[in-house]
């Protein structure tokens, strides 16, 4: 019974995608909606992403330095480990899980509140494709999500540099050499491929749970929690699959 319910939800999720693109809202209206979503989802997330990235980058470099107890291991390993950790996993995956809570809860609660107050029904009565009107601008806005992750990568490495050099764990030339050593450009492409897919999931899964929720204000909170859980689980599963496909 549980399996049938999950399969039904998955089927409804993919049917939602068809409805999103079936009847487009006028561009004059859509333009304003897209700009508002960019401000709500991307610009408003800059602060928390910058703060977390900077300090986690510092923590990664300090932990790496503290584990270099063998004098034969070069200090350049600190910069190398920081770069690999931040670019490959921390920035694209860890930040996306955090954004599932911040961004995803906002999307679910905003759409769910419209469902509760019957604003979505009003849109349908006026002949507006409510899924296109509500979800499409969010999907366009998250196309800028890789920009957010790019900033996260940069600040994570800067945080590692400052923690290493000013914490007395290594020198500036050693850290910079470590960041440059054995650099594989495809790792950047891999990170942004993941980021693009994660951004689509961050917009669509919470929107799905908000749009199809039933009940009142209490159910909006429950829907936000469920959306966060399923978005996080999906991100981790897709991360595993993409790592197997692209890096092995």
mmCIF file of C-alpha atoms in Angstrom:
data_model
loop_
_atom_site.group_PDB
_atom_site.id
_atom_site.type_symbol
_atom_site.label_atom_id
_atom_site.label_comp_id
_atom_site.label_asym_id
_atom_site.label_seq_id
_atom_site.Cartn_x
_atom_site.Cartn_y
_atom_site.Cartn_z
ATOM 1 C CA UNK A 1 0.000 0.000 0.000
ATOM 2 C CA UNK A 2 2.833 2.352 0.921
ATOM 3 C CA UNK A 3 4.653 1.510 -2.325
ATOM 4 C CA UNK A 4 1.557 2.284 -4.397
ATOM 5 C CA UNK A 5 1.196 5.656 -2.652
ATOM 6 C CA UNK A 6 4.834 6.541 -3.336
ATOM 7 C CA UNK A 7 4.537 5.517 -7.001
ATOM 8 C CA UNK A 8 1.364 7.575 -7.289
ATOM 9 C CA UNK A 9 3.166 10.618 -5.881
ATOM 10 C CA UNK A 10 6.099 10.141 -8.255
ATOM 11 C CA UNK A 11 3.706 9.883 -11.198
ATOM 12 C CA UNK A 12 1.875 13.023 -10.107
ATOM 13 C CA UNK A 13 5.236 14.824 -9.788
ATOM 14 C CA UNK A 14 6.135 14.092 -13.422
ATOM 15 C CA UNK A 15 2.625 15.004 -14.582
ATOM 16 C CA UNK A 16 3.133 18.334 -12.820
ATOM 17 C CA UNK A 17 6.101 19.013 -15.106
ATOM 18 C CA UNK A 18 3.871 18.607 -18.158
ATOM 19 C CA UNK A 19 1.319 21.043 -16.742
ATOM 20 C CA UNK A 20 3.984 23.636 -15.943
ATOM 21 C CA UNK A 21 4.793 24.055 -19.636
ATOM 22 C CA UNK A 22 1.315 23.420 -21.093
ATOM 23 C CA UNK A 23 -0.133 26.953 -21.013
ATOM 24 C CA UNK A 24 2.271 29.857 -20.647
ATOM 25 C CA UNK A 25 1.509 33.053 -18.752
ATOM 26 C CA UNK A 26 2.036 36.344 -20.645
ATOM 27 C CA UNK A 27 5.681 37.437 -20.667
ATOM 28 C CA UNK A 28 4.786 40.908 -19.350
ATOM 29 C CA UNK A 29 3.462 39.250 -16.187
ATOM 30 C CA UNK A 30 6.037 36.457 -16.052
ATOM 31 C CA UNK A 31 9.002 38.857 -16.177
ATOM 32 C CA UNK A 32 8.021 40.459 -12.891
ATOM 33 C CA UNK A 33 7.411 37.076 -11.267
ATOM 34 C CA UNK A 34 10.841 35.790 -12.338
ATOM 35 C CA UNK A 35 12.634 38.863 -10.964
ATOM 36 C CA UNK A 36 10.777 38.501 -7.658
ATOM 37 C CA UNK A 37 11.751 34.813 -7.399
ATOM 38 C CA UNK A 38 15.404 35.617 -8.158
ATOM 39 C CA UNK A 39 15.340 38.110 -5.294
ATOM 40 C CA UNK A 40 13.562 35.728 -2.885
ATOM 41 C CA UNK A 41 15.436 32.525 -3.721
ATOM 42 C CA UNK A 42 18.926 33.585 -4.868
ATOM 43 C CA UNK A 43 19.739 37.067 -3.563
ATOM 44 C CA UNK A 44 18.258 36.420 -0.109
ATOM 45 C CA UNK A 45 20.351 33.245 0.182
ATOM 46 C CA UNK A 46 23.689 34.960 -0.462
ATOM 47 C CA UNK A 47 24.288 35.883 3.176
ATOM 48 C CA UNK A 48 23.779 32.453 4.723
ATOM 49 C CA UNK A 49 25.714 30.715 1.914
ATOM 50 C CA UNK A 50 28.664 33.116 2.258
ATOM 51 C CA UNK A 51 28.755 32.776 6.062
ATOM 52 C CA UNK A 52 28.601 28.960 6.113
ATOM 53 C CA UNK A 53 31.045 28.521 3.212
ATOM 54 C CA UNK A 54 33.715 30.766 4.713
ATOM 55 C CA UNK A 55 33.754 29.095 8.110
ATOM 56 C CA UNK A 56 33.370 25.504 6.910
ATOM 57 C CA UNK A 57 36.304 26.056 4.529
ATOM 58 C CA UNK A 58 38.297 27.219 7.545
ATOM 59 C CA UNK A 59 37.264 24.188 9.595
ATOM 60 C CA UNK A 60 38.242 21.773 6.785
ATOM 61 C CA UNK A 61 41.718 23.306 6.510
ATOM 62 C CA UNK A 62 42.278 23.315 10.291
ATOM 63 C CA UNK A 63 41.198 19.683 10.661
ATOM 64 C CA UNK A 64 43.470 18.699 7.774
ATOM 65 C CA UNK A 65 46.404 20.579 9.333
ATOM 66 C CA UNK A 66 45.836 18.998 12.751
ATOM 67 C CA UNK A 67 45.985 15.515 11.226
ATOM 68 C CA UNK A 68 49.313 16.142 9.463
ATOM 69 C CA UNK A 69 51.384 14.682 12.273
ATOM 70 C CA UNK A 70 53.983 13.076 9.983
ATOM 71 C CA UNK A 71 56.732 15.622 9.137
ATOM 72 C CA UNK A 72 57.276 13.865 5.786
ATOM 73 C CA UNK A 73 53.819 14.910 4.553
ATOM 74 C CA UNK A 74 54.055 18.324 2.845
ATOM 75 C CA UNK A 75 52.000 21.265 4.120
ATOM 76 C CA UNK A 76 50.680 21.737 0.587
ATOM 77 C CA UNK A 77 48.243 18.931 1.398
ATOM 78 C CA UNK A 78 46.181 21.430 3.441
ATOM 79 C CA UNK A 79 45.364 23.548 0.382
ATOM 80 C CA UNK A 80 44.824 20.454 -1.763
ATOM 81 C CA UNK A 81 42.391 18.853 0.720
ATOM 82 C CA UNK A 82 40.500 22.118 1.187
ATOM 83 C CA UNK A 83 40.091 22.592 -2.560
ATOM 84 C CA UNK A 84 38.931 19.032 -3.182
ATOM 85 C CA UNK A 85 36.517 18.995 -0.239
ATOM 86 C CA UNK A 86 34.942 22.358 -1.076
ATOM 87 C CA UNK A 87 34.646 21.947 -4.852
ATOM 88 C CA UNK A 88 33.635 18.289 -5.047
ATOM 89 C CA UNK A 89 31.215 17.910 -2.154
ATOM 90 C CA UNK A 90 30.797 20.744 0.296
ATOM 91 C CA UNK A 91 29.719 23.576 -2.021
ATOM 92 C CA UNK A 92 27.416 21.686 -4.424
ATOM 93 C CA UNK A 93 25.967 19.049 -2.063
ATOM 94 C CA UNK A 94 26.159 20.317 1.518
ATOM 95 C CA UNK A 95 24.966 23.814 0.605
ATOM 96 C CA UNK A 96 22.133 22.302 -1.451
ATOM 97 C CA UNK A 97 20.926 20.306 1.569
ATOM 98 C CA UNK A 98 20.975 23.518 3.619
ATOM 99 C CA UNK A 99 19.083 25.303 0.844
ATOM 100 C CA UNK A 100 16.494 22.501 0.918
ATOM 101 C CA UNK A 101 15.652 23.800 4.379
ATOM 102 C CA UNK A 102 15.911 27.499 3.652
ATOM 103 C CA UNK A 103 14.736 27.773 0.057
ATOM 104 C CA UNK A 104 12.548 24.663 -0.016
ATOM 105 C CA UNK A 105 10.564 25.562 3.101
ATOM 106 C CA UNK A 106 9.937 29.039 1.704
ATOM 107 C CA UNK A 107 8.600 27.638 -1.576
ATOM 108 C CA UNK A 108 6.380 25.020 0.077
ATOM 109 C CA UNK A 109 4.944 27.394 2.656
ATOM 110 C CA UNK A 110 4.272 30.194 0.151
ATOM 111 C CA UNK A 111 2.474 27.926 -2.334
ATOM 112 C CA UNK A 112 0.790 25.946 0.446
ATOM 113 C CA UNK A 113 -0.555 29.158 1.983
ATOM 114 C CA UNK A 114 -2.029 30.083 -1.382
ATOM 115 C CA UNK A 115 -3.680 26.663 -1.545
ATOM 116 C CA UNK A 116 -5.138 27.054 1.959
ATOM 117 C CA UNK A 117 -6.488 30.551 1.256
ATOM 118 C CA UNK A 118 -7.925 29.369 -2.102
ATOM 119 C CA UNK A 119 -5.813 31.813 -4.135
ATOM 120 C CA UNK A 120 -4.782 28.953 -6.428
ATOM 121 C CA UNK A 121 -8.464 28.141 -7.033
ATOM 122 C CA UNK A 122 -9.027 31.805 -7.890
ATOM 123 C CA UNK A 123 -6.214 31.673 -10.466
ATOM 124 C CA UNK A 124 -7.775 28.599 -12.052
ATOM 125 C CA UNK A 125 -11.188 30.292 -12.197
ATOM 126 C CA UNK A 126 -9.610 33.238 -14.032
ATOM 127 C CA UNK A 127 -8.223 30.826 -16.634
ATOM 128 C CA UNK A 128 -4.600 31.088 -15.476
ATOM 129 C CA UNK A 129 -2.411 27.963 -15.515
ATOM 130 C CA UNK A 130 -1.583 28.112 -11.806
ATOM 131 C CA UNK A 131 1.346 25.675 -12.049
ATOM 132 C CA UNK A 132 2.966 27.741 -14.778
ATOM 133 C CA UNK A 133 2.235 30.968 -12.891
ATOM 134 C CA UNK A 134 3.639 29.712 -9.566
ATOM 135 C CA UNK A 135 6.348 27.164 -10.407
ATOM 136 C CA UNK A 136 7.828 28.241 -13.770
ATOM 137 C CA UNK A 137 9.325 31.518 -12.370
ATOM 138 C CA UNK A 138 11.019 29.496 -9.616
ATOM 139 C CA UNK A 139 12.527 27.094 -12.145
ATOM 140 C CA UNK A 140 13.917 30.018 -14.139
ATOM 141 C CA UNK A 141 15.251 31.678 -10.966
ATOM 142 C CA UNK A 142 17.193 28.571 -9.878
ATOM 143 C CA UNK A 143 19.105 28.647 -13.165
ATOM 144 C CA UNK A 144 21.201 31.212 -11.266
ATOM 145 C CA UNK A 145 21.790 28.735 -8.441
ATOM 146 C CA UNK A 146 25.216 27.685 -9.875
ATOM 147 C CA UNK A 147 26.266 31.338 -9.406
ATOM 148 C CA UNK A 148 25.495 30.944 -5.701
ATOM 149 C CA UNK A 149 27.551 27.745 -5.519
ATOM 150 C CA UNK A 150 30.435 29.412 -7.376
ATOM 151 C CA UNK A 151 30.546 32.044 -4.630
ATOM 152 C CA UNK A 152 30.424 29.245 -2.045
ATOM 153 C CA UNK A 153 33.457 27.534 -3.628
ATOM 154 C CA UNK A 154 35.442 30.760 -3.699
ATOM 155 C CA UNK A 155 34.660 31.736 -0.111
ATOM 156 C CA UNK A 156 35.266 28.190 1.152
ATOM 157 C CA UNK A 157 38.807 28.224 -0.219
ATOM 158 C CA UNK A 158 39.377 31.798 1.025
ATOM 159 C CA UNK A 159 38.202 30.710 4.479
ATOM 160 C CA UNK A 160 40.632 27.805 4.366
ATOM 161 C CA UNK A 161 43.460 30.120 3.320
ATOM 162 C CA UNK A 162 42.825 32.586 6.148
ATOM 163 C CA UNK A 163 42.461 29.833 8.760
ATOM 164 C CA UNK A 164 45.682 28.144 7.600
ATOM 165 C CA UNK A 165 47.899 31.205 7.234
ATOM 166 C CA UNK A 166 46.648 33.347 10.130
ATOM 167 C CA UNK A 167 46.106 30.331 12.377
ATOM 168 C CA UNK A 168 49.770 29.396 12.002
ATOM 169 C CA UNK A 169 49.116 26.002 10.412
ATOM 170 C CA UNK A 170 50.989 26.693 7.172
ATOM 171 C CA UNK A 171 52.432 29.373 4.937
ATOM 172 C CA UNK A 172 50.689 31.274 2.167
ATOM 173 C CA UNK A 173 52.880 29.826 -0.646
ATOM 174 C CA UNK A 174 52.286 26.262 0.599
ATOM 175 C CA UNK A 175 48.508 26.701 0.691
ATOM 176 C CA UNK A 176 48.365 28.338 -2.745
ATOM 177 C CA UNK A 177 50.583 25.614 -4.227
ATOM 178 C CA UNK A 178 48.320 22.982 -2.659
ATOM 179 C CA UNK A 179 45.243 24.594 -4.212
ATOM 180 C CA UNK A 180 46.918 24.522 -7.642
ATOM 181 C CA UNK A 181 48.517 21.079 -7.474
ATOM 182 C CA UNK A 182 46.989 18.262 -9.551
ATOM 183 C CA UNK A 183 44.011 20.434 -10.462
ATOM 184 C CA UNK A 184 41.502 18.674 -12.733
ATOM 185 C CA UNK A 185 39.265 21.175 -14.584
ATOM 186 C CA UNK A 186 36.522 18.559 -15.041
ATOM 187 C CA UNK A 187 35.906 18.656 -11.286
ATOM 188 C CA UNK A 188 34.496 22.167 -11.724
ATOM 189 C CA UNK A 189 32.243 20.953 -14.542
ATOM 190 C CA UNK A 190 31.164 17.988 -12.402
ATOM 191 C CA UNK A 191 30.297 20.296 -9.503
ATOM 192 C CA UNK A 192 28.204 22.606 -11.694
ATOM 193 C CA UNK A 193 26.399 19.708 -13.397
ATOM 194 C CA UNK A 194 25.366 18.525 -9.932
ATOM 195 C CA UNK A 195 24.456 22.053 -8.912
ATOM 196 C CA UNK A 196 22.185 22.557 -11.928
ATOM 197 C CA UNK A 197 20.248 19.356 -11.197
ATOM 198 C CA UNK A 198 20.076 20.118 -7.484
ATOM 199 C CA UNK A 199 18.678 23.571 -8.268
ATOM 200 C CA UNK A 200 15.875 22.032 -10.349
ATOM 201 C CA UNK A 201 15.086 19.659 -7.467
ATOM 202 C CA UNK A 202 15.166 22.525 -4.946
ATOM 203 C CA UNK A 203 12.485 24.365 -6.911
ATOM 204 C CA UNK A 204 10.261 21.522 -8.108
ATOM 205 C CA UNK A 205 9.945 19.130 -5.142
ATOM 206 C CA UNK A 206 8.943 21.790 -2.544
ATOM 207 C CA UNK A 207 6.594 23.346 -5.124
ATOM 208 C CA UNK A 208 4.998 19.939 -5.667
ATOM 209 C CA UNK A 209 4.374 19.417 -1.947
ATOM 210 C CA UNK A 210 3.029 22.936 -1.516
ATOM 211 C CA UNK A 211 0.752 22.816 -4.551
ATOM 212 C CA UNK A 212 -0.856 19.444 -3.838
ATOM 213 C CA UNK A 213 -1.161 19.755 -0.059
ATOM 214 C CA UNK A 214 -4.582 19.512 1.601
ATOM 215 C CA UNK A 215 -5.805 20.918 4.898
ATOM 216 C CA UNK A 216 -5.146 24.103 6.820
ATOM 217 C CA UNK A 217 -2.286 26.081 8.333
ATOM 218 C CA UNK A 218 -1.007 23.095 10.345
ATOM 219 C CA UNK A 219 -0.710 20.995 7.164
ATOM 220 C CA UNK A 220 1.388 23.762 5.561
ATOM 221 C CA UNK A 221 4.026 23.220 8.248
ATOM 222 C CA UNK A 222 3.864 19.450 7.800
ATOM 223 C CA UNK A 223 4.176 19.818 4.020
ATOM 224 C CA UNK A 224 7.284 22.012 4.482
ATOM 225 C CA UNK A 225 8.889 19.328 6.656
ATOM 226 C CA UNK A 226 8.052 16.533 4.217
ATOM 227 C CA UNK A 227 9.344 18.636 1.303
ATOM 228 C CA UNK A 228 12.650 19.249 3.103
ATOM 229 C CA UNK A 229 13.102 15.544 3.854
ATOM 230 C CA UNK A 230 12.330 14.367 0.315
ATOM 231 C CA UNK A 231 14.394 17.112 -1.316
ATOM 232 C CA UNK A 232 17.401 16.205 0.863
ATOM 233 C CA UNK A 233 16.990 12.481 0.222
ATOM 234 C CA UNK A 234 16.681 13.033 -3.544
ATOM 235 C CA UNK A 235 19.731 15.323 -3.617
ATOM 236 C CA UNK A 236 21.853 12.722 -1.808
ATOM 237 C CA UNK A 237 20.663 9.926 -4.111
ATOM 238 C CA UNK A 238 21.302 11.976 -7.274
ATOM 239 C CA UNK A 239 24.695 12.965 -5.866
ATOM 240 C CA UNK A 240 25.647 9.295 -5.494
ATOM 241 C CA UNK A 241 24.443 8.427 -8.999
ATOM 242 C CA UNK A 242 26.225 11.370 -10.656
ATOM 243 C CA UNK A 243 29.453 10.639 -8.770
ATOM 244 C CA UNK A 244 29.368 7.061 -10.039
ATOM 245 C CA UNK A 245 28.636 8.163 -13.612
ATOM 246 C CA UNK A 246 30.980 11.141 -13.906
ATOM 247 C CA UNK A 247 33.974 10.377 -11.686
ATOM 248 C CA UNK A 248 34.476 6.617 -11.991
#
